[in-house]
Structure formats: C-alpha cells, structure tokens
Amino acid sequence: MKRLSVLPAVEWLRASTRSTVKSDILAGLTNAAIVLPQGVAFATIAGLPPEYGLYTAMVTAVVAALFGSSMVMVSGPTTAISALLFATLDGMAEPGSARFVELALLLTLLVGIFQIMAGLARLGGLVSFVSHSVIVAFTAAAALLIGVSQLAGALGVSIQSGGNVVERLVRLAESTHEMNIVALLISGATFVTVAVFQTFLPRAPGFLIALFVGAGLAATIGAEEKGVEMLSAIPAALPSFSAPHITWADVVLLAPGAAAVALVGLLEAISIGRTFALRRRESFAPNQEIVAQGLSNTVGSLFQCYAGSGSFTRSGVNAEAGAKTPLSAISASLFLAAILVAFGGYMTVIPKPAMSGLILYVAWRLIDRKEVRHIVTKSRPEAVILVLTLASGLFLELDYAIYVGVIASLSVFIYESAHPSLLVSAPVEAANGRRKFRNAVLLGLPECPQVVTVRLDGPLYFGSVEHVKAEWKAIRTQRPEQKHVIFYLKGVGKIDLAGADFLIHAIRDTRAQGGTFHIVAMFPPLLECLRRFHVIEEIGEDHLHISKGDALSSVIVEISPSICAVCTKRVFSECDCLPGAE
C-alpha cells in the first residue's frame, strides 16, 4: 500500500513547466467565474450567509490541492454536503444566525478530524464498499430537499423552515395564496436561462449569465418595490482566522451529523478523484486524498469555512479548461478572492428568487433519473437499497438516509455472500468448437448418468456453509445414481475451517456411497487453505485438479463400463473411447 506523503505538492511543482503553469492559470480564471454564483448558491442551501460559500471555495480548494492526490479535482462547497449540513443544523438554530454559523464551523472541524483519522487508518478502500445505489438515492433525496426548500423563495412566500420533504411541502401548500407573481417570474426566467446555457452552451458561464438575467429583470420591473427580497451585500473582505467555539455539549450534539457529512464528503471526493484519474490515466491514492480532505475541512473551520469536498462541476470545468496540475485550483482561489474584494458590495442587486431559480436547477440536475431507472429495472437488491435510502431521506431526516443506506448495503452484501450459487453444469460446444460448461438445469442439458459436475460460485466460509450444505443435499438427493463428483471451486478465493469441514464431510459421504470426489481449484491461496485444513490430505493429491478436463480424464477410469455400454447420452467428449461408443 502506498505510503502517505507529507507534502505531495512538491512532486507536481517540480514537474511544472511554463506551458503547464499557463494552462493552470487560464483554467483557474474560468473556474473562479463558475464558482462565484455557485458558492453563493451553496451557502444559501446550507443556511449560511453567502460569503461563507465563497470562503469555503477559496480555502478548502488550496489545502486540498496542496495535500491531495488528484491532478484536476477542485474542492469546495458541494450541493449534497450543503444540504446535509442544513438538515443537520436546522432544528438546532435559526438558519443564518450567529449560533447557526457557530455550529456549522464546529461541525466542519469535527468532519475534518473524522476524515483525517480515517485517512491515517487507511480506510480508503472501505469507503468503496458503500453501494453505488446509496449514493444515487442519497443524492436524489438531497436534491428533493434542496428543491422543496427553495420553492418558497421562488414563489415569494415565507414559511417555517425545518422538517423533512413531506412536512415542507405541506407547509408550502398552505401558503400558496401568498404567492408573489413577480418573484415567480424572476425565478422562472433565471431557471430557464441557466438550463438553456448549460444544455446548449455548457462551456459558457451559464450560472453567471442567469444571475445577470434575474438581476436585470428585477431592476427593469422594480421588483424590490413589489415585495421581492434582495440578497445582502457580501463583505469585501477575505476569510480571517476565527477558531470555532468548542463545548463538550455541542460536540456530542454534532458528532452524529459530522460523521454523516464526513462519510458523504469522502464518497464524493474519492469517486471524483478516481473518475478523473481513470480518464486521464493518472495515479490516485485514496488514503492521501482522505487526509487532504480532512486537512482542508480542519483548516477551513479555522478560517470561516463550512464543510466541503470534491466538486464534480468545478472539477469537470477545470479538466475541460485544460488544467494540468492542482495549481489551477490554487489559481481559482486567488482569482475568486480578487473578485470578492472588487465586487462583493454589488450583490444587493441580485433578487433572492433568482438564487432560488439557480438552486432549483442544481437540484433538478442532481437527480440521475436514468441511473435510478437502471437500478430499479436491473437489480432487485440494489433497488431495495435505493428505495430504503430514498424513503429515509424523504420521510425522516437527510443524515439518517446515509446510515440507512450503508446498513442496507452491508446487509445485502452479507446476505449475498452467505448465499453463493451451487450449480450442476454440463458441457456444450461453443462457437469456436471448444467445450464450455453451462447450467444444466436452466438450459435443460443432458447429464451423465454416473458423473455430476458441480460448480460453486461464491465464498465458502462459516456464513455460507449452511446454505451450501442445503443446496448440496438437494443435489445429492435428486441424483443418487450420479455417484462420482467433480466439485469446481470457481468463485472461492479462500476457505475457513467451516468450509473445509463441509468439503471433508462431502468427500467422506460420497465415498461411503461408492463414489469418488474430485476437486478443481486453481487459485494458489485457495490451494494453500485446502492443504492447511487437511482437505487435500483427505481427498488425495491425485483427486485435486487444475481444470475440469483434467478432472474428467481421471474420473472416466473410475466409472462403471457396463453403464457406459448402454448409455446413449454421451455427455462428455471423453465418452467416445468408452464401451458403447459408435
């Protein structure tokens, strides 16, 4: 396993050239233009003043770039984490209040500590065990929560915050008579504008243009005089050192939510990092990235940042803009700081319904409807995981959804590993003329009257032994005359003592009925387990084979010639040299 690096930035800095620096600076400028409206939107989703989204986009991006593993991934505020943070803190303090900000910064510090501990413990591989369906469902639940929470702003009504998706919809339905048509017009125009640009001109700064459209429309029709709320001015200042106020009571209160945010952040970052590393044929170290994400959140919490992670949107824009190294992410932060100082005071011209329109579009795009359909139609276990996770996010709280999804994923994994497939197979001739063994029962293939070929697909350990025993008993009961057994351990990497005991008893029972037992195994660690647990000692070296053909050559000499003489099935090619062959 690759060792963690104290400062991996040294490697890519040494490899930088004038050409790569130029490309990174241009990519950084493009990224800064994209993140300005996004940062404000994500902070609004999180229930924080807009400047906190921009602070997060600056600081976490720099720290993650210096200590991370990906060449093009850009960290900062994300939709899912913003929604999860809001859902975690919504019942604890009034969104936007000083207490809410205080709790958000402390939660971010806890997230960073949890992530650093996970990276130092080398848990990068374990994060990958969370089912893909959990991420799809959690993202959909977060998107629905985001969308519903912004409908009030888009309609120009004021409702009580908090609660799950259903509760929010009920309160919204009771307030629709207060709808402001001007607010609806502005939010609709903003939504349509960003949707058109993102669909037909994806490289253009569609979010920024949509904000200009919303602001221009508001100014033209005098929206503020008609009761439409405007954004507050963003302080033209850079993030400053401000350590979170820590109390034990708050730590206990926030720890469960922080664990959920930390897990979601790591899933996002590792997924994005691996995706781009694969596309660009670059190396990627998950544990290094976990530590980097933890450091970015820990340091960020000291500089007025809330929890962040890898951003797929910013990373995609970064890669498309020609970024070569993490210097592009650092450049984007510097450009964003300059824009904030120069133009922060002009945010008051942007109406809140325009921001709601942007966020509604983000929520709409966040739901991967094609993937949801694919999961539901192709895999029943994954569909169950998706439904449970989604239902938890809609009817309970969003942070519960990730836990329900993880538990459901582990339950499905354990169930499937405890129920491996034990199949009777028979040969068929493939198109290339070679012999292939297929499921005899499913395909209705003829079986040899004396030999049964059994294939185990899956693990053989204490958790699966009872299922394998039951399947094995059924096979032997249905085929009492097929006394000679070829047992193919196809999907078995290793076995434990319980699995070895099953094989030893199967060998003894087969021999007691006058048959022989042959094992086909090729994987060296499996062979070592069979030797260590005395399975090979029981069966004999001459009954252990590296292929089914080798096993058939041995079993042919052990079967009864008199039965072969009257057999018309001739299942195996080896039957051509036995009595009764034409």
Coordinates of C-alpha atoms in Angstrom, one line a residue, residues 124-566:
G124 CA -9.8 4.5 1.7
G125 CA -10.6 1.0 0.4
L126 CA -13.5 0.6 2.8
V127 CA -15.3 3.7 1.6
S128 CA -15.6 2.0 -1.8
F129 CA -17.8 -0.7 -0.2
V130 CA -20.7 1.7 0.1
S131 CA -23.2 0.7 -2.6
H132 CA -23.5 2.9 -5.7
S133 CA -27.2 2.8 -5.1
V134 CA -26.8 4.6 -1.8
I135 CA -25.0 7.5 -3.4
V136 CA -27.7 7.7 -6.2
A137 CA -30.6 7.6 -3.7
F138 CA -28.9 9.9 -1.2
T139 CA -28.2 12.5 -3.9
A140 CA -31.8 12.3 -5.1
A141 CA -33.1 12.8 -1.6
A142 CA -30.8 15.7 -1.1
A143 CA -31.9 17.2 -4.4
L144 CA -35.5 16.9 -3.5
L145 CA -34.9 18.5 -0.1
I146 CA -32.9 21.3 -1.8
G147 CA -35.7 21.9 -4.3
V148 CA -38.5 21.9 -1.8
S149 CA -36.6 24.3 0.5
Q150 CA -36.2 26.7 -2.4
L151 CA -39.8 26.6 -3.7
A152 CA -40.8 29.2 -1.1
G153 CA -38.2 31.6 -2.2
A154 CA -39.1 31.0 -5.9
L155 CA -42.7 31.7 -5.1
G156 CA -42.0 34.7 -2.9
V157 CA -43.7 33.2 0.2
S158 CA -42.4 32.9 3.7
I159 CA -42.9 29.5 5.6
Q160 CA -41.4 28.0 8.7
S161 CA -38.1 26.2 8.0
G162 CA -37.2 22.7 9.1
G163 CA -38.7 19.2 8.8
N164 CA -38.5 16.6 6.1
V165 CA -39.6 16.9 2.5
V166 CA -43.2 16.0 3.1
E167 CA -43.6 18.4 6.0
R168 CA -42.1 21.2 4.0
L169 CA -44.5 20.5 1.1
V170 CA -47.5 20.6 3.4
R171 CA -46.5 24.0 4.8
L172 CA -45.8 25.3 1.3
A173 CA -49.2 24.2 0.1
E174 CA -50.9 26.1 2.9
S175 CA -49.1 29.3 1.9
T176 CA -49.6 29.3 -1.9
H177 CA -52.3 32.0 -1.7
E178 CA -49.5 34.5 -0.7
M179 CA -47.5 33.8 -3.9
N180 CA -45.7 36.8 -5.4
I181 CA -46.1 36.7 -9.2
V182 CA -43.0 38.9 -9.7
A183 CA -40.9 36.6 -7.7
L184 CA -42.2 33.6 -9.7
L185 CA -41.4 35.4 -12.9
I186 CA -37.8 36.2 -11.8
S187 CA -37.1 32.7 -10.6
G188 CA -38.6 31.1 -13.7
A189 CA -36.5 33.4 -16.0
T190 CA -33.4 32.5 -14.1
F191 CA -34.1 28.8 -14.2
V192 CA -34.8 28.8 -17.9
T193 CA -31.7 30.8 -18.7
V194 CA -29.3 28.6 -16.8
A195 CA -31.0 25.5 -18.3
V196 CA -30.6 26.8 -21.8
F197 CA -26.9 27.7 -21.4
Q198 CA -26.0 24.5 -19.6
T199 CA -27.7 22.4 -22.3
F200 CA -26.7 24.2 -25.5
L201 CA -23.6 26.2 -24.4
P202 CA -22.1 24.2 -21.5
R203 CA -18.7 26.0 -21.7
A204 CA -20.3 29.4 -21.2
P205 CA -20.6 30.8 -17.6
G206 CA -24.3 29.9 -17.6
F207 CA -24.8 30.4 -13.9
L208 CA -23.3 33.9 -14.0
I209 CA -25.4 34.9 -17.1
A210 CA -28.5 33.6 -15.4
L211 CA -27.9 35.8 -12.4
F212 CA -27.4 38.8 -14.6
V213 CA -30.7 38.0 -16.3
G214 CA -32.5 37.7 -13.0
A215 CA -31.0 40.9 -11.7
G216 CA -31.7 42.8 -14.9
L217 CA -35.3 41.6 -14.9
A218 CA -35.7 42.6 -11.3
A219 CA -34.3 46.1 -11.9
T220 CA -36.5 46.6 -15.0
I221 CA -39.8 45.8 -13.3
G222 CA -38.9 47.3 -9.9
A223 CA -39.0 44.0 -8.1
E224 CA -37.9 45.4 -4.7
E225 CA -40.8 47.8 -4.6
K226 CA -43.1 44.9 -5.3
G227 CA -42.1 43.0 -2.3
V228 CA -39.3 40.9 -3.7
E229 CA -36.4 40.3 -1.3
M230 CA -32.8 41.0 -2.4
L231 CA -29.5 39.5 -1.3
S232 CA -27.4 41.2 1.3
A233 CA -24.1 42.7 0.4
I234 CA -21.2 40.4 0.8
P235 CA -18.4 41.9 2.9
A236 CA -15.5 42.9 0.6
A237 CA -13.1 41.0 2.9
L238 CA -11.1 37.8 2.8
P239 CA -11.6 35.0 5.2
S240 CA -9.9 35.6 8.6
F241 CA -8.8 33.4 11.4
S242 CA -11.7 32.6 13.7
A243 CA -11.5 29.3 15.7
P244 CA -14.8 27.6 16.4
H245 CA -16.2 27.9 19.9
I246 CA -16.0 24.4 21.4
T247 CA -18.1 23.0 24.2
W248 CA -18.5 19.3 25.1
A249 CA -22.3 19.6 24.8
D250 CA -22.0 20.9 21.3
V251 CA -19.5 18.2 20.3
V252 CA -21.9 15.4 21.5
L253 CA -24.8 17.1 19.7
L254 CA -23.0 17.5 16.4
A255 CA -20.9 14.2 16.3
P256 CA -23.5 12.0 14.5
G257 CA -24.2 14.6 11.9
A258 CA -20.5 15.3 11.4
A259 CA -19.9 11.6 10.9
A260 CA -22.5 11.5 8.1
V261 CA -21.1 14.7 6.5
A262 CA -17.6 13.2 6.7
L263 CA -18.7 10.0 5.0
V264 CA -20.6 11.8 2.2
G265 CA -17.6 14.1 1.6
L266 CA -15.2 11.2 1.3
L267 CA -17.5 9.3 -1.0
E268 CA -17.7 12.4 -3.3
A269 CA -14.0 13.1 -3.2
I270 CA -12.9 9.5 -3.9
S271 CA -15.5 8.9 -6.6
I272 CA -14.5 12.1 -8.4
G273 CA -10.8 11.6 -7.9
R274 CA -10.9 8.0 -9.3
T275 CA -13.1 9.0 -12.2
F276 CA -10.7 11.7 -13.5
A277 CA -7.6 9.7 -12.7
L278 CA -9.0 6.9 -14.9
R279 CA -10.0 9.2 -17.7
R280 CA -6.6 10.9 -17.7
R281 CA -4.6 7.7 -17.0
E282 CA -3.1 9.2 -13.8
S283 CA -2.4 7.6 -10.4
F284 CA -4.7 8.2 -7.5
A285 CA -4.2 7.4 -3.8
P286 CA -7.5 7.3 -1.9
N287 CA -5.9 7.5 1.6
Q288 CA -3.8 10.5 0.6
E289 CA -7.0 12.2 -0.7
I290 CA -8.9 11.4 2.5
V291 CA -6.2 13.0 4.6
A292 CA -6.2 16.0 2.3
Q293 CA -10.0 16.4 2.6
G294 CA -9.7 16.2 6.3
L295 CA -7.0 18.8 6.4
S296 CA -9.0 21.1 4.1
N297 CA -12.0 21.0 6.4
T298 CA -10.0 21.3 9.6
V299 CA -8.0 24.3 8.4
G300 CA -11.2 25.7 6.7
S301 CA -13.1 25.6 10.0
L302 CA -10.5 28.0 11.4
F303 CA -11.0 30.4 8.5
Q304 CA -14.8 30.8 8.4
C305 CA -15.4 27.9 6.0
Y306 CA -18.1 25.2 6.3
A307 CA -17.6 21.6 5.3
G308 CA -16.6 20.9 1.7
S309 CA -15.4 18.1 -0.6
G310 CA -14.5 17.5 -4.2
S311 CA -16.9 19.3 -6.6
F312 CA -17.7 17.3 -9.7
T313 CA -18.9 20.5 -11.5
R314 CA -15.8 22.5 -10.8
S315 CA -13.5 19.5 -11.4
G316 CA -15.2 18.9 -14.8
V317 CA -14.8 22.6 -15.7
N318 CA -11.2 22.5 -14.6
A319 CA -10.4 19.5 -16.7
E320 CA -12.2 20.8 -19.8
A321 CA -10.5 24.2 -19.4
G322 CA -7.1 22.5 -19.8
A323 CA -5.8 22.2 -16.2
K324 CA -2.6 20.2 -15.8
T325 CA -1.9 20.3 -12.1
P326 CA -3.5 21.4 -8.8
L327 CA -2.0 24.8 -9.4
S328 CA -5.3 25.5 -11.3
A329 CA -7.3 25.1 -8.1
I330 CA -5.0 27.4 -6.2
S331 CA -5.2 30.0 -9.1
A332 CA -9.0 29.8 -9.0
S333 CA -9.0 30.6 -5.3
L334 CA -6.7 33.7 -5.8
F335 CA -8.9 35.0 -8.7
L336 CA -12.0 34.4 -6.6
A337 CA -10.5 36.4 -3.7
A338 CA -9.8 39.3 -6.1
I339 CA -13.4 39.2 -7.5
L340 CA -14.8 39.1 -3.9
V341 CA -12.8 42.2 -2.9
A342 CA -13.7 44.1 -6.0
F343 CA -17.4 43.2 -6.5
G344 CA -18.7 41.9 -3.1
G345 CA -20.8 45.0 -2.5
Y346 CA -22.8 44.7 -5.7
M347 CA -24.6 41.5 -4.6
T348 CA -27.5 43.6 -3.4
V349 CA -28.8 43.9 -7.0
I350 CA -29.5 40.1 -7.1
P351 CA -33.0 39.1 -6.0
K352 CA -33.4 36.1 -3.8
P353 CA -35.9 34.4 -6.3
A354 CA -33.1 34.5 -8.9
M355 CA -30.9 32.5 -6.4
S356 CA -33.8 30.1 -5.8
G357 CA -34.1 29.6 -9.6
L358 CA -30.4 28.7 -9.8
I359 CA -30.7 26.3 -6.9
L360 CA -33.8 24.7 -8.3
Y361 CA -31.8 24.0 -11.5
V362 CA -29.0 22.5 -9.5
A363 CA -31.4 20.2 -7.7
W364 CA -33.1 19.2 -10.9
R365 CA -29.8 18.2 -12.5
L366 CA -28.6 16.4 -9.3
I367 CA -31.2 13.6 -9.7
D368 CA -29.8 11.0 -12.1
R369 CA -33.1 9.7 -13.4
K370 CA -31.5 7.4 -15.9
E371 CA -29.4 5.7 -13.3
V372 CA -32.4 5.4 -10.9
R373 CA -34.4 3.7 -13.7
H374 CA -31.4 1.4 -14.5
I375 CA -31.0 0.3 -10.8
V376 CA -34.8 -0.3 -10.3
T377 CA -35.1 -2.4 -13.5
K378 CA -31.8 -4.4 -13.4
S379 CA -31.1 -5.4 -9.8
R380 CA -33.7 -6.2 -7.1
P381 CA -31.2 -6.0 -4.2
E382 CA -29.8 -2.6 -5.4
A383 CA -33.4 -1.4 -5.9
V384 CA -34.2 -2.3 -2.3
I385 CA -31.2 -0.3 -1.1
L386 CA -32.2 2.7 -3.3
V387 CA -35.8 2.7 -2.1
L388 CA -34.8 2.4 1.6
T389 CA -32.2 5.2 1.3
L390 CA -34.5 7.5 -0.7
A391 CA -37.5 6.9 1.7
S392 CA -35.3 7.7 4.7
G393 CA -34.2 10.9 3.1
L394 CA -37.8 12.0 2.3
F395 CA -39.7 10.9 5.4
L396 CA -37.1 11.1 8.1
E397 CA -34.0 13.4 8.1
L398 CA -31.4 13.5 5.4
D399 CA -28.5 12.4 7.7
Y400 CA -30.4 9.3 8.6
A401 CA -30.6 8.3 4.9
I402 CA -26.8 7.7 4.6
Y403 CA -26.8 5.5 7.6
V404 CA -29.9 3.5 6.4
G405 CA -28.2 3.1 3.0
V406 CA -24.9 1.9 4.4
I407 CA -26.7 -0.6 6.7
A408 CA -28.8 -1.8 3.8
S409 CA -25.7 -2.1 1.6
L410 CA -23.9 -4.2 4.2
S411 CA -27.0 -6.3 4.8
V412 CA -27.3 -7.1 1.1
F413 CA -23.6 -7.8 0.8
I414 CA -23.7 -10.2 3.8
Y415 CA -26.8 -11.9 2.5
E416 CA -25.4 -12.4 -1.0
S417 CA -22.0 -13.7 0.4
A418 CA -23.9 -16.1 2.6
H419 CA -25.9 -17.5 -0.4
P420 CA -23.4 -18.4 -3.1
S421 CA -24.6 -20.3 -6.2
L422 CA -24.1 -24.1 -6.3
L423 CA -25.0 -25.3 -9.8
V424 CA -25.0 -28.5 -11.7
S425 CA -23.2 -28.0 -15.0
A426 CA -22.9 -29.9 -18.2
P427 CA -20.8 -29.3 -21.4
V428 CA -21.9 -27.6 -24.6
E429 CA -20.0 -26.9 -27.7
A430 CA -19.2 -23.2 -28.2
A431 CA -19.0 -21.4 -31.5
N432 CA -15.2 -21.8 -31.6
G433 CA -15.5 -25.5 -31.2
R434 CA -14.3 -25.5 -27.6
R435 CA -16.2 -27.1 -24.8
K436 CA -18.0 -24.9 -22.2
F437 CA -19.8 -25.9 -19.1
R438 CA -23.2 -24.3 -18.5
N439 CA -26.1 -24.5 -16.1
A440 CA -27.6 -27.9 -16.8
V441 CA -30.9 -27.4 -15.1
L442 CA -31.5 -23.9 -16.5
L443 CA -30.7 -24.9 -20.1
G444 CA -32.1 -28.5 -19.9
L445 CA -28.8 -30.1 -20.8
P446 CA -28.3 -33.9 -20.7
E447 CA -26.3 -35.1 -17.7
C448 CA -24.0 -38.1 -17.3
P449 CA -25.8 -41.0 -15.5
Q450 CA -22.7 -41.6 -13.4
V451 CA -20.9 -38.2 -13.0
V452 CA -22.2 -34.9 -11.6
T453 CA -20.2 -31.7 -12.2
V454 CA -21.0 -29.1 -9.5
R455 CA -19.8 -25.5 -9.6
L456 CA -19.6 -23.2 -6.5
D457 CA -19.8 -19.5 -7.4
G458 CA -19.0 -17.5 -4.3
P459 CA -17.3 -17.7 -0.9
L460 CA -17.2 -20.9 1.2
Y461 CA -16.9 -19.8 4.8
F462 CA -18.8 -20.0 8.1
G463 CA -21.5 -17.6 6.9
S464 CA -22.3 -19.5 3.7
V465 CA -21.8 -23.2 4.8
E466 CA -25.3 -23.8 5.9
H467 CA -26.7 -22.6 2.6
V468 CA -24.2 -24.6 0.6
K469 CA -25.0 -27.7 2.7
A470 CA -28.7 -27.4 1.9
E471 CA -28.0 -26.9 -1.8
W472 CA -25.6 -29.8 -1.8
K473 CA -28.1 -32.1 0.0
A474 CA -30.7 -31.2 -2.6
I475 CA -28.3 -32.1 -5.5
R476 CA -27.4 -35.4 -4.0
T477 CA -31.0 -36.3 -3.2
Q478 CA -32.1 -35.6 -6.8
R479 CA -29.1 -37.6 -8.3
P480 CA -28.5 -40.7 -6.2
E481 CA -27.1 -42.6 -9.2
Q482 CA -24.5 -40.0 -10.1
K483 CA -22.0 -41.2 -7.6
H484 CA -18.9 -39.6 -8.9
V485 CA -18.5 -35.9 -8.2
I486 CA -16.4 -33.1 -9.8
F487 CA -16.6 -30.1 -7.4
Y488 CA -15.4 -26.9 -9.1
L489 CA -14.4 -24.2 -6.7
K490 CA -14.8 -21.3 -9.2
G491 CA -15.6 -18.3 -7.1
V492 CA -13.7 -19.3 -4.0
G493 CA -10.7 -17.3 -3.1
K494 CA -10.1 -18.8 0.3
I495 CA -12.0 -21.0 2.7
D496 CA -12.1 -21.2 6.5
L497 CA -12.3 -24.1 8.9
A498 CA -16.1 -24.4 8.5
G499 CA -15.8 -24.6 4.7
A500 CA -13.1 -27.2 4.9
D501 CA -15.2 -29.3 7.2
F502 CA -18.0 -29.2 4.7
L503 CA -15.7 -30.5 1.9
I504 CA -14.3 -33.2 4.1
H505 CA -17.7 -34.5 5.1
A506 CA -18.9 -34.3 1.4
I507 CA -15.8 -36.3 0.4
R508 CA -16.5 -39.0 3.0
D509 CA -20.2 -39.2 2.3
T510 CA -19.6 -39.6 -1.5
R511 CA -17.1 -42.4 -0.9
A512 CA -19.4 -44.1 1.6
Q513 CA -22.0 -44.3 -1.2
G514 CA -19.4 -46.0 -3.5
G515 CA -18.4 -42.9 -5.5
T516 CA -15.4 -40.7 -5.9
F517 CA -14.8 -37.0 -5.2
H518 CA -12.6 -34.7 -7.4
I519 CA -11.9 -31.0 -6.7
V520 CA -11.0 -28.5 -9.3
A521 CA -9.1 -25.5 -7.8
M522 CA -6.5 -23.2 -9.4
F523 CA -6.1 -20.2 -7.1
P524 CA -2.8 -20.5 -5.1
P525 CA -4.2 -19.0 -1.8
L526 CA -7.2 -21.4 -2.1
L527 CA -4.8 -24.4 -2.6
E528 CA -2.9 -23.3 0.5
C529 CA -6.1 -23.2 2.6
L530 CA -7.1 -26.7 1.3
R531 CA -3.7 -28.0 2.3
R532 CA -3.7 -26.3 5.7
F533 CA -7.1 -27.5 6.7
H534 CA -6.3 -31.1 5.6
V535 CA -8.8 -31.2 2.7
I536 CA -6.1 -32.4 0.2
E537 CA -4.9 -34.9 2.8
E538 CA -8.4 -36.3 2.9
I539 CA -9.1 -36.3 -0.9
G540 CA -5.6 -37.2 -2.1
E541 CA -3.3 -35.3 -4.4
D542 CA -4.5 -37.4 -7.4
H543 CA -8.0 -36.2 -6.9
L544 CA -7.1 -32.5 -7.0
H545 CA -7.1 -30.9 -10.4
I546 CA -6.4 -27.6 -12.1
S547 CA -9.1 -27.9 -14.8
K548 CA -12.4 -29.7 -15.4
G549 CA -10.8 -31.5 -18.4
D550 CA -8.1 -32.9 -16.1
A551 CA -10.7 -34.0 -13.6
L552 CA -12.8 -35.7 -16.3
S553 CA -9.8 -37.6 -17.6
S554 CA -9.3 -39.0 -14.1
V555 CA -13.0 -39.8 -13.3
I556 CA -13.6 -41.6 -16.6
V557 CA -11.4 -44.5 -15.5
E558 CA -13.4 -44.8 -12.2
I559 CA -16.9 -45.1 -13.7
S560 CA -18.8 -48.3 -14.5
P561 CA -18.1 -49.6 -18.1
S562 CA -21.4 -51.6 -18.1
I563 CA -23.5 -48.5 -17.6
C564 CA -21.5 -46.7 -20.3
A565 CA -22.2 -49.6 -22.7
V566 CA -25.9 -48.9 -22.7

